[in-house]
PDB file of C-alpha atoms in Angstrom:
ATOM      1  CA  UNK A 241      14.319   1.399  10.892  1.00  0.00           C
ATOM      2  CA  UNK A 242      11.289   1.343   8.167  1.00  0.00           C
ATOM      3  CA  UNK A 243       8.626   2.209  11.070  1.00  0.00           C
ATOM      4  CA  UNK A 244       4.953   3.081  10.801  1.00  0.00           C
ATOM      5  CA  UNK A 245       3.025   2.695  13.824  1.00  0.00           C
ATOM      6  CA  UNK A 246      -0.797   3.214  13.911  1.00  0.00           C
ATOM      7  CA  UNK A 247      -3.314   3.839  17.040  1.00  0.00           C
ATOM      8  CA  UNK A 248      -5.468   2.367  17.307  1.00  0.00           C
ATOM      9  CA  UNK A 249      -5.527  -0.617  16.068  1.00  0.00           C
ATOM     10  CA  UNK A 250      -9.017  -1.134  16.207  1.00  0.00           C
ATOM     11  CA  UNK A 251     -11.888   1.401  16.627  1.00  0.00           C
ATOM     12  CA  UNK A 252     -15.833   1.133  17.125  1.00  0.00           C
ATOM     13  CA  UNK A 253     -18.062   4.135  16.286  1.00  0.00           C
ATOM     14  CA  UNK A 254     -21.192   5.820  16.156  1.00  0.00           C
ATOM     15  CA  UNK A 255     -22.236   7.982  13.320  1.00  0.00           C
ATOM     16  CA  UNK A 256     -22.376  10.894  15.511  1.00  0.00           C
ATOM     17  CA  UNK A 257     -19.200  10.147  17.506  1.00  0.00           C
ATOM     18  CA  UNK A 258     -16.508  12.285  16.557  1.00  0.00           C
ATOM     19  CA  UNK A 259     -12.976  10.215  16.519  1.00  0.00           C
ATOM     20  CA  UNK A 260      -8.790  10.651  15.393  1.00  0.00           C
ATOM     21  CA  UNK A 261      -6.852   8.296  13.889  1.00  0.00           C
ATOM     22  CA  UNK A 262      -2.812   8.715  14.455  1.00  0.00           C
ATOM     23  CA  UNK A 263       0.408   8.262  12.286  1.00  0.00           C
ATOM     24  CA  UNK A 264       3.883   8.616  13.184  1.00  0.00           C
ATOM     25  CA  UNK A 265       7.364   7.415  11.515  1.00  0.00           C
ATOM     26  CA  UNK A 266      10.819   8.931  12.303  1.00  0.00           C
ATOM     27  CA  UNK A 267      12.379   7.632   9.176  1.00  0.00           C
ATOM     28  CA  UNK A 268      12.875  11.525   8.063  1.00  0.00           C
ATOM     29  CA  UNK A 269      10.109  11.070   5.381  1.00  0.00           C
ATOM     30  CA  UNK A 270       8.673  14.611   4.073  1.00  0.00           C
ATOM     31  CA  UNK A 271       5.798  13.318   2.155  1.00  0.00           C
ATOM     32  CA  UNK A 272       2.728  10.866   4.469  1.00  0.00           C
ATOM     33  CA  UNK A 273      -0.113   9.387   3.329  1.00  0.00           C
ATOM     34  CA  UNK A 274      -3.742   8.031   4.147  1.00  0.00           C
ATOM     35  CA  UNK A 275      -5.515   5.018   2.379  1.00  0.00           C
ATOM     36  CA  UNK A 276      -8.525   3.219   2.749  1.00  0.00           C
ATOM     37  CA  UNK A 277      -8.827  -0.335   1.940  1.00  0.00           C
ATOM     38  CA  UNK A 278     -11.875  -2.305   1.747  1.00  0.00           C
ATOM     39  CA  UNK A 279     -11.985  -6.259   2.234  1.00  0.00           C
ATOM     40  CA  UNK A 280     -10.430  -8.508  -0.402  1.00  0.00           C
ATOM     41  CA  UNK A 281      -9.306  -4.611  -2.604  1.00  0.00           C
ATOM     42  CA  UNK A 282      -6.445  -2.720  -3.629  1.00  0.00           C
ATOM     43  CA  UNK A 283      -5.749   0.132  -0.984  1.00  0.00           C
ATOM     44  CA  UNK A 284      -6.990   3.672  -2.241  1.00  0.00           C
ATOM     45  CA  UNK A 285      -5.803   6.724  -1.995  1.00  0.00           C
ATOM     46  CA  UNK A 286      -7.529   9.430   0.149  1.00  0.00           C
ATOM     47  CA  UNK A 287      -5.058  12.279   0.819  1.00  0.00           C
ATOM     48  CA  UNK A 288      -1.354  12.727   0.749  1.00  0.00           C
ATOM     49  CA  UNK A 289       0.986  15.264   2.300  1.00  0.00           C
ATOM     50  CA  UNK A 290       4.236  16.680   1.221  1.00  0.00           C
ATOM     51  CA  UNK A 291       6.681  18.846   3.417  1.00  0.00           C
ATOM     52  CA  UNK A 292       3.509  19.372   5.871  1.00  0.00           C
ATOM     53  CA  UNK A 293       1.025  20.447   3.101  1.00  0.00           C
ATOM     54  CA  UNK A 294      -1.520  18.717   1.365  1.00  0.00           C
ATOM     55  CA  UNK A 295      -0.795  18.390  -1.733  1.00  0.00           C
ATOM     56  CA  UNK A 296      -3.459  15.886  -3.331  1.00  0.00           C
ATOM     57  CA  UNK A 297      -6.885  14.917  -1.616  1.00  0.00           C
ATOM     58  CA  UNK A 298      -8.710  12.491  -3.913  1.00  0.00           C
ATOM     59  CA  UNK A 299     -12.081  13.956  -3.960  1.00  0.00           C
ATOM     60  CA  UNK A 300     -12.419  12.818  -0.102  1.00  0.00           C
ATOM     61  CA  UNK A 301     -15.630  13.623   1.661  1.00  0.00           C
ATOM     62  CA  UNK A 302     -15.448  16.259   4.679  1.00  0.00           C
ATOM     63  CA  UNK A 303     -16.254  14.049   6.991  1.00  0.00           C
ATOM     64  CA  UNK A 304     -12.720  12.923   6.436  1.00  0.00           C
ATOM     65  CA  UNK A 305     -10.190  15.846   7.732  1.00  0.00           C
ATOM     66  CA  UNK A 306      -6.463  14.870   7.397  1.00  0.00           C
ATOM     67  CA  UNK A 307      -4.015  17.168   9.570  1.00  0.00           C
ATOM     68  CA  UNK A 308      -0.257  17.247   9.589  1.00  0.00           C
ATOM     69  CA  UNK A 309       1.286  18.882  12.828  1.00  0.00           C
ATOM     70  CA  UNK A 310       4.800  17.955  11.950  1.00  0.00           C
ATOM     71  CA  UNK A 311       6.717  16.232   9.670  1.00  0.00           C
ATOM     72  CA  UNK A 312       6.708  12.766  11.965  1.00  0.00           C
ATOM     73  CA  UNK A 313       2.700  13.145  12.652  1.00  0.00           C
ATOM     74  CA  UNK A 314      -0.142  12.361  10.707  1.00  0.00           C
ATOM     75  CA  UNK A 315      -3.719  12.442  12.242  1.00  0.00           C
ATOM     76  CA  UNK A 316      -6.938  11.650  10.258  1.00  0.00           C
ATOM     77  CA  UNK A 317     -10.145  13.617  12.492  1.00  0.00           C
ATOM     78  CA  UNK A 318     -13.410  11.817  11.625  1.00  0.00           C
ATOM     79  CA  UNK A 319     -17.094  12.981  12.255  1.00  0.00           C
ATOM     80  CA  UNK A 320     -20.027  11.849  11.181  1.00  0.00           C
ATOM     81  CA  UNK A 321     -19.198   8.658   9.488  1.00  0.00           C
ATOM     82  CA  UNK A 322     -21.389   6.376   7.772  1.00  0.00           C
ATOM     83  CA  UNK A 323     -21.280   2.641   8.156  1.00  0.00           C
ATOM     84  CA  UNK A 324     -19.771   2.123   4.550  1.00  0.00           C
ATOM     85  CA  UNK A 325     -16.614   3.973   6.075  1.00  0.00           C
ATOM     86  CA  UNK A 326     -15.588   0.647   7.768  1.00  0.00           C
ATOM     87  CA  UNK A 327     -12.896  -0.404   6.101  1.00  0.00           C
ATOM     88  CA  UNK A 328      -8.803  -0.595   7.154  1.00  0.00           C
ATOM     89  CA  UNK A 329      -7.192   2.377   7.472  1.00  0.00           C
ATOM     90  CA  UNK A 330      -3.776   2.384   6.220  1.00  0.00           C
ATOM     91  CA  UNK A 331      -0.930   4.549   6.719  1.00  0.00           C
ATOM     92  CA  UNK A 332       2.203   5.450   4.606  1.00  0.00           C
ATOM     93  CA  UNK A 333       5.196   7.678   4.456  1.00  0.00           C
ATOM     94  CA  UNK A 334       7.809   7.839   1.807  1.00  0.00           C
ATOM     95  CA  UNK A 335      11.172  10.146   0.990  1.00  0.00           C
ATOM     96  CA  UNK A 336      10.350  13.629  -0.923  1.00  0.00           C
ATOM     97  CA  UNK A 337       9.051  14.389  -3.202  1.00  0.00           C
ATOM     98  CA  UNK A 338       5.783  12.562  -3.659  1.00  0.00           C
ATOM     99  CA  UNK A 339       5.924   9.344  -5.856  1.00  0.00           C
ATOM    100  CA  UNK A 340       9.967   8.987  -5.966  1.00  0.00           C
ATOM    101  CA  UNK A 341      10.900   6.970  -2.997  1.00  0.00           C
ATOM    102  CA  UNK A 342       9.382   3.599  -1.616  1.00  0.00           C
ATOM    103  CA  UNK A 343       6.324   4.243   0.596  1.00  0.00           C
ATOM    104  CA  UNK A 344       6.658   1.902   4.052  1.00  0.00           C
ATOM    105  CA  UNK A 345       3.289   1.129   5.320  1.00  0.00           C
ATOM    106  CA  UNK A 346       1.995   1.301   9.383  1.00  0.00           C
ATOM    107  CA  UNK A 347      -0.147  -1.713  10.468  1.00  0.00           C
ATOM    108  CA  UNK A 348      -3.563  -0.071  10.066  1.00  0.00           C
ATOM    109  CA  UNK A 349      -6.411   0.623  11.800  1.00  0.00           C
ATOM    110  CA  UNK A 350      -9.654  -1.276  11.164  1.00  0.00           C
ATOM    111  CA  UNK A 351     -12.287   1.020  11.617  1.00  0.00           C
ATOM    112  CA  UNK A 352     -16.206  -0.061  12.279  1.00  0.00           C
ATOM    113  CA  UNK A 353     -18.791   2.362  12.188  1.00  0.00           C
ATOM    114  CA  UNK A 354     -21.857   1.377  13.959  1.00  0.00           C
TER     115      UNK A 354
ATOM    116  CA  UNK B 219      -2.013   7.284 -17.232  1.00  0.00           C
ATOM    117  CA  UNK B 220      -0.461   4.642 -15.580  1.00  0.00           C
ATOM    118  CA  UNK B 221      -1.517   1.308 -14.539  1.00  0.00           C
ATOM    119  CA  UNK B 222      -1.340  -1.534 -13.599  1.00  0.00           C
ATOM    120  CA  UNK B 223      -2.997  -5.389 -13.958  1.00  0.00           C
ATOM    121  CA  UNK B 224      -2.516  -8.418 -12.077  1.00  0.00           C
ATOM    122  CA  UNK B 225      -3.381 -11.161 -14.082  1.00  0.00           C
ATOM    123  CA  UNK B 226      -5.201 -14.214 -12.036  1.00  0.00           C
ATOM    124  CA  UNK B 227      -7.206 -12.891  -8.809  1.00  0.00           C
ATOM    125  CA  UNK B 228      -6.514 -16.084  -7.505  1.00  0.00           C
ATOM    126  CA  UNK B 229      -3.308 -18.476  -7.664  1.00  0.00           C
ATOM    127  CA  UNK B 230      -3.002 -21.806  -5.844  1.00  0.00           C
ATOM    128  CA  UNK B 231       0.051 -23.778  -5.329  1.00  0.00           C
ATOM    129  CA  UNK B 232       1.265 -27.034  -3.241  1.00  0.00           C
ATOM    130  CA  UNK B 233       4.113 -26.521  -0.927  1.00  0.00           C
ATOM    131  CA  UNK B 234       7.409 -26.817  -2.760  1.00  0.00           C
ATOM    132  CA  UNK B 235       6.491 -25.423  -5.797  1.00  0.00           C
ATOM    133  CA  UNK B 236       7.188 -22.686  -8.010  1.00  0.00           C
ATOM    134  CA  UNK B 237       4.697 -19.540  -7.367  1.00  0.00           C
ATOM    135  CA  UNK B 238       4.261 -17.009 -10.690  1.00  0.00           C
ATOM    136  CA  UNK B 239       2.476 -13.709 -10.224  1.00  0.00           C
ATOM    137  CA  UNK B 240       1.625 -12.310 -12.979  1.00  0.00           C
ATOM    138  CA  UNK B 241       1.844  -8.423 -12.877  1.00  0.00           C
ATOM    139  CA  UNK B 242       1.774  -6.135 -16.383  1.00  0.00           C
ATOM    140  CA  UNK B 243       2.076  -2.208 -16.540  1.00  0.00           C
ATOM    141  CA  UNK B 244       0.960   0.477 -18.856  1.00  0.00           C
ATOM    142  CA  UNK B 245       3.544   3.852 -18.808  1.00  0.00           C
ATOM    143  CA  UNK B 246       4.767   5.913 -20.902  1.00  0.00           C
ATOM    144  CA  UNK B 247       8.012   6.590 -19.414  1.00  0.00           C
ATOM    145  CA  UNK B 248       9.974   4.432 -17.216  1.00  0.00           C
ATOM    146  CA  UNK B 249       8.316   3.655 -14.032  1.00  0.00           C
ATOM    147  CA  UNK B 250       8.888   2.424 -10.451  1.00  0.00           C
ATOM    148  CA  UNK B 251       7.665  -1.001  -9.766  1.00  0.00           C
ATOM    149  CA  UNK B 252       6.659  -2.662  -6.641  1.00  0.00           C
ATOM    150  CA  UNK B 253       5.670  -5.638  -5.259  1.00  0.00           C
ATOM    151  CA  UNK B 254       3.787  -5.343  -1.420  1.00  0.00           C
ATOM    152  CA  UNK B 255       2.751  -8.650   0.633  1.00  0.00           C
ATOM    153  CA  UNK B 256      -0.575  -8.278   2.932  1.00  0.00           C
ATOM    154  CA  UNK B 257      -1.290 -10.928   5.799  1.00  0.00           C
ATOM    155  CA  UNK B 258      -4.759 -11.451   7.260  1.00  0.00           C
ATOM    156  CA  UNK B 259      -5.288  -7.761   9.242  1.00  0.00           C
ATOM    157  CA  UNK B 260      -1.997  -6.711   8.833  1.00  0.00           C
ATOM    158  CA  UNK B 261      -0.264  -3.623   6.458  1.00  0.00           C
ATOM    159  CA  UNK B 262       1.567  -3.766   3.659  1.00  0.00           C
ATOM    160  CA  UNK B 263       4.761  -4.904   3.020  1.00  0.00           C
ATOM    161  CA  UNK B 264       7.052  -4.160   0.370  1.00  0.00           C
ATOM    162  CA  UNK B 265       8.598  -7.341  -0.855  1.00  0.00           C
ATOM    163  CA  UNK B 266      10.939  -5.858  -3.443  1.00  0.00           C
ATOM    164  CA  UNK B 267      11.098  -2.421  -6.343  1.00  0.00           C
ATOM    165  CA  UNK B 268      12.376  -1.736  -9.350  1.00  0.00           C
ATOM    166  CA  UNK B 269      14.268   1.601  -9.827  1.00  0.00           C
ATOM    167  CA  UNK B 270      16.157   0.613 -12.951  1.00  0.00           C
ATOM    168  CA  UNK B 271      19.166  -0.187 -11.397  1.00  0.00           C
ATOM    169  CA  UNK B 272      18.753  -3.882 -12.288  1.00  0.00           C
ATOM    170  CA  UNK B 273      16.440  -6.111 -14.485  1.00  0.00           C
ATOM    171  CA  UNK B 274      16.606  -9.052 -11.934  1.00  0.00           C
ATOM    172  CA  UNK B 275      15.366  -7.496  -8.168  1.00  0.00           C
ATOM    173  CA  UNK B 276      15.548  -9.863  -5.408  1.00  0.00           C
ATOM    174  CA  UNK B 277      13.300  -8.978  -2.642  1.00  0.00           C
ATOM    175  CA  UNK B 278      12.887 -10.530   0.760  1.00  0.00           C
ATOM    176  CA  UNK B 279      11.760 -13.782   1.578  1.00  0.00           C
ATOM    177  CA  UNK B 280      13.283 -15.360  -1.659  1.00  0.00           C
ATOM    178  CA  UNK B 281      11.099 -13.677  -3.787  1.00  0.00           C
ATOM    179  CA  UNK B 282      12.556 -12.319  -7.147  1.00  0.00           C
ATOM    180  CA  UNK B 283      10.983  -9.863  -9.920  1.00  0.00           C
ATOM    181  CA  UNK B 284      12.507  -9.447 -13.542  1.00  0.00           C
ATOM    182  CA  UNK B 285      11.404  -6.457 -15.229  1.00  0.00           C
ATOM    183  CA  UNK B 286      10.926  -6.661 -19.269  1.00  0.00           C
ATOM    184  CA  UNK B 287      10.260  -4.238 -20.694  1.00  0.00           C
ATOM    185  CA  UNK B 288       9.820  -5.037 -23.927  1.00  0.00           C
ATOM    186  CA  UNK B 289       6.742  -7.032 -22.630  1.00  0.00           C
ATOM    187  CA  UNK B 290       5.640  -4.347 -20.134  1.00  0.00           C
ATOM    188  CA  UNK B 291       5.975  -7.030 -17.400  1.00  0.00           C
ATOM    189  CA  UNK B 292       6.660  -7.462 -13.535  1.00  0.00           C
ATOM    190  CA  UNK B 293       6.265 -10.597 -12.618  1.00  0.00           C
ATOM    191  CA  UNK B 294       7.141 -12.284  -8.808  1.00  0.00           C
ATOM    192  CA  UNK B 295       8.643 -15.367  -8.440  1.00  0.00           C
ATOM    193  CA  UNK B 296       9.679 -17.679  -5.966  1.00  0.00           C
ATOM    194  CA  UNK B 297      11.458 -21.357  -6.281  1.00  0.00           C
ATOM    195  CA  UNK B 298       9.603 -22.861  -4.145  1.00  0.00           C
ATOM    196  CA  UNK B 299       6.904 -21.853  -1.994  1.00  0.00           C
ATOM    197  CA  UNK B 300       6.074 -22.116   1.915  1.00  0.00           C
ATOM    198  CA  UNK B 301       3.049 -22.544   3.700  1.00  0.00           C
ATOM    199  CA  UNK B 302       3.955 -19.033   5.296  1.00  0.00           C
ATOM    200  CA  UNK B 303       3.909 -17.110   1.628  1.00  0.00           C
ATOM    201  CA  UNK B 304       0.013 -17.614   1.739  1.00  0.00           C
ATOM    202  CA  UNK B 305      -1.081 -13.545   1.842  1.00  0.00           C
ATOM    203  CA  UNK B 306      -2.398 -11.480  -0.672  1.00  0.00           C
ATOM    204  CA  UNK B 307      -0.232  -9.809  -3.257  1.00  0.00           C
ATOM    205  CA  UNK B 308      -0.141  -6.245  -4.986  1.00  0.00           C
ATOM    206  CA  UNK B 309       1.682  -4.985  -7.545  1.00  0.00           C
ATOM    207  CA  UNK B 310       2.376  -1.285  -8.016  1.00  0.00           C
ATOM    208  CA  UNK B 311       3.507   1.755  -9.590  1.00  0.00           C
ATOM    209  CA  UNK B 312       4.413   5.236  -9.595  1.00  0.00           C
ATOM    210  CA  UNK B 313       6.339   8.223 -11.069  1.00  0.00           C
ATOM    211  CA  UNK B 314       7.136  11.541  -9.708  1.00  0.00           C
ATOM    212  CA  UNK B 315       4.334  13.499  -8.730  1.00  0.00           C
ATOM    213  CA  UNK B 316       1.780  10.550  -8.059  1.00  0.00           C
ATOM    214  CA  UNK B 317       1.124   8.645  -5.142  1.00  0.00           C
ATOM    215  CA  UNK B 318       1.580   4.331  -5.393  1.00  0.00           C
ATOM    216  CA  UNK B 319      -1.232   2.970  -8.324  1.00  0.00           C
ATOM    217  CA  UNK B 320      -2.122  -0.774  -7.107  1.00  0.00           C
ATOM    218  CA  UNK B 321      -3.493  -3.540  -9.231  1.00  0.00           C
ATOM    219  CA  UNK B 322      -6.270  -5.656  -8.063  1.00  0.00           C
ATOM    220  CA  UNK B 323      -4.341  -8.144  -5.987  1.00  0.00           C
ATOM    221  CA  UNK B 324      -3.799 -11.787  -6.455  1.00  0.00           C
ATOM    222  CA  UNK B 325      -4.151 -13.970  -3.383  1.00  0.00           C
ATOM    223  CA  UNK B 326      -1.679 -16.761  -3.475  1.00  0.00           C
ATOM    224  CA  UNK B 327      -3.018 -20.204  -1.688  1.00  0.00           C
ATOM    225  CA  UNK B 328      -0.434 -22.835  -0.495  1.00  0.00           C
ATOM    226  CA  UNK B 329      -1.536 -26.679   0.575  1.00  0.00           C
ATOM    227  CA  UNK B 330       0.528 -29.283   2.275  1.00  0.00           C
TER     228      UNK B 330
END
């Protein structure tokens, strides 16, 4: 089983609303990952975790918190989001350590911030 | 650093035909490739890597990659293409330590 799943799958927001977005596999995978991914563009990288810590954040703003509560769970908390945060959501976990397995992507979640 | 470029943003084909994807990668050691398939509102999906195991990959949906690397190149190929192969394509890479690198994406086009 190569299984990401994603809720939601579609989420409306204000800019004050305060909102999570979820991750889970059960592949075993130590390392998880968020992207963003804007229409008709590459996916980019915003944070990635390894064995439960993060181990790169790409310069993220702190609107964006990424938590880890286990090695199967991946949450992204968002507050305070501005409408050019709408984008797809995306998703990943791969085998440890970071950038030496495949990475199996979830389904996504396409966010819109009002 | 390492990456990667997807020649041809766009590629069009007619049903039947062969489909070429053009990827090329800049690293100075030897890499991981990849090849991921997007549908319309959907995730990823890997379609086939490269771990140097083999030059010739096969991947899923007939798709095929040969790595060269005396020409730095990963290009996807398929015999002959469906209406269903219609999705966006990305190539990637990584090495130990780094999370995927994507190239822009080509979006492949099929008519009847």
């Amino acid at each position: 089983d190569t299984e990401v799943t994603q809720t939601p799958k579609h989420l409306v927001m204000g800019m004050t609303n305060k909102k999570s977005l979820k991750c889970e596999q059960h592949m075993g995978h130590r390392a998880m990952y968020w992207y963003k991914q804007k229409a008709k563009k590459p996916p980019e990288l915003m944070f990635v975790y390894s064995y439960e810590k993060l181990s790169i954040n790409e310069s993220v703003p702190s609107r964006f918190s990424p938590e880890c509560p286990n090695s199967s769970l991946l949450n992204l908390h968002l507050h305070a989001l501005q409408p050019e945060d709408s984008a797809l959501y995306l998703c990943a976990s791969s085998q440890a350590p970071v950038g030496t397995d495949t990475q199996y992507f979830g389904p996504g979640t396409r966010l819109t911030v009002l | 650093a390492q990456s990667v470029t997807q020649l041809g943003s766009h590629v069009s084909v007619s049903e039947g035909a062969l489909v070429l994807l053009r990827c090329n990668y800049s690293s100075s050691v030897p890499p991981y490739l990849f090849w991921y398939v997007q549908y319309p509102n959907q995730g990823l999906q890997l379609l086939l890597k490269y771990t140097s195991a083999a030059t010739l990959v096969k991947g899923i949906n007939g798709f095929e990659a040969e790595f060269k690397k005396s020409e730095t190149s990963f290009h996807l190929t398929k015999p002959s293409a469906h209406m269903s192969d219609a999705a966006e394509y990305f190539c990637a890479v990584n090495q130990a330590g780094t999370a995927l690198i994507f190239g822009k994406g080509t979006t492949l086009s099929v008519s009847s």
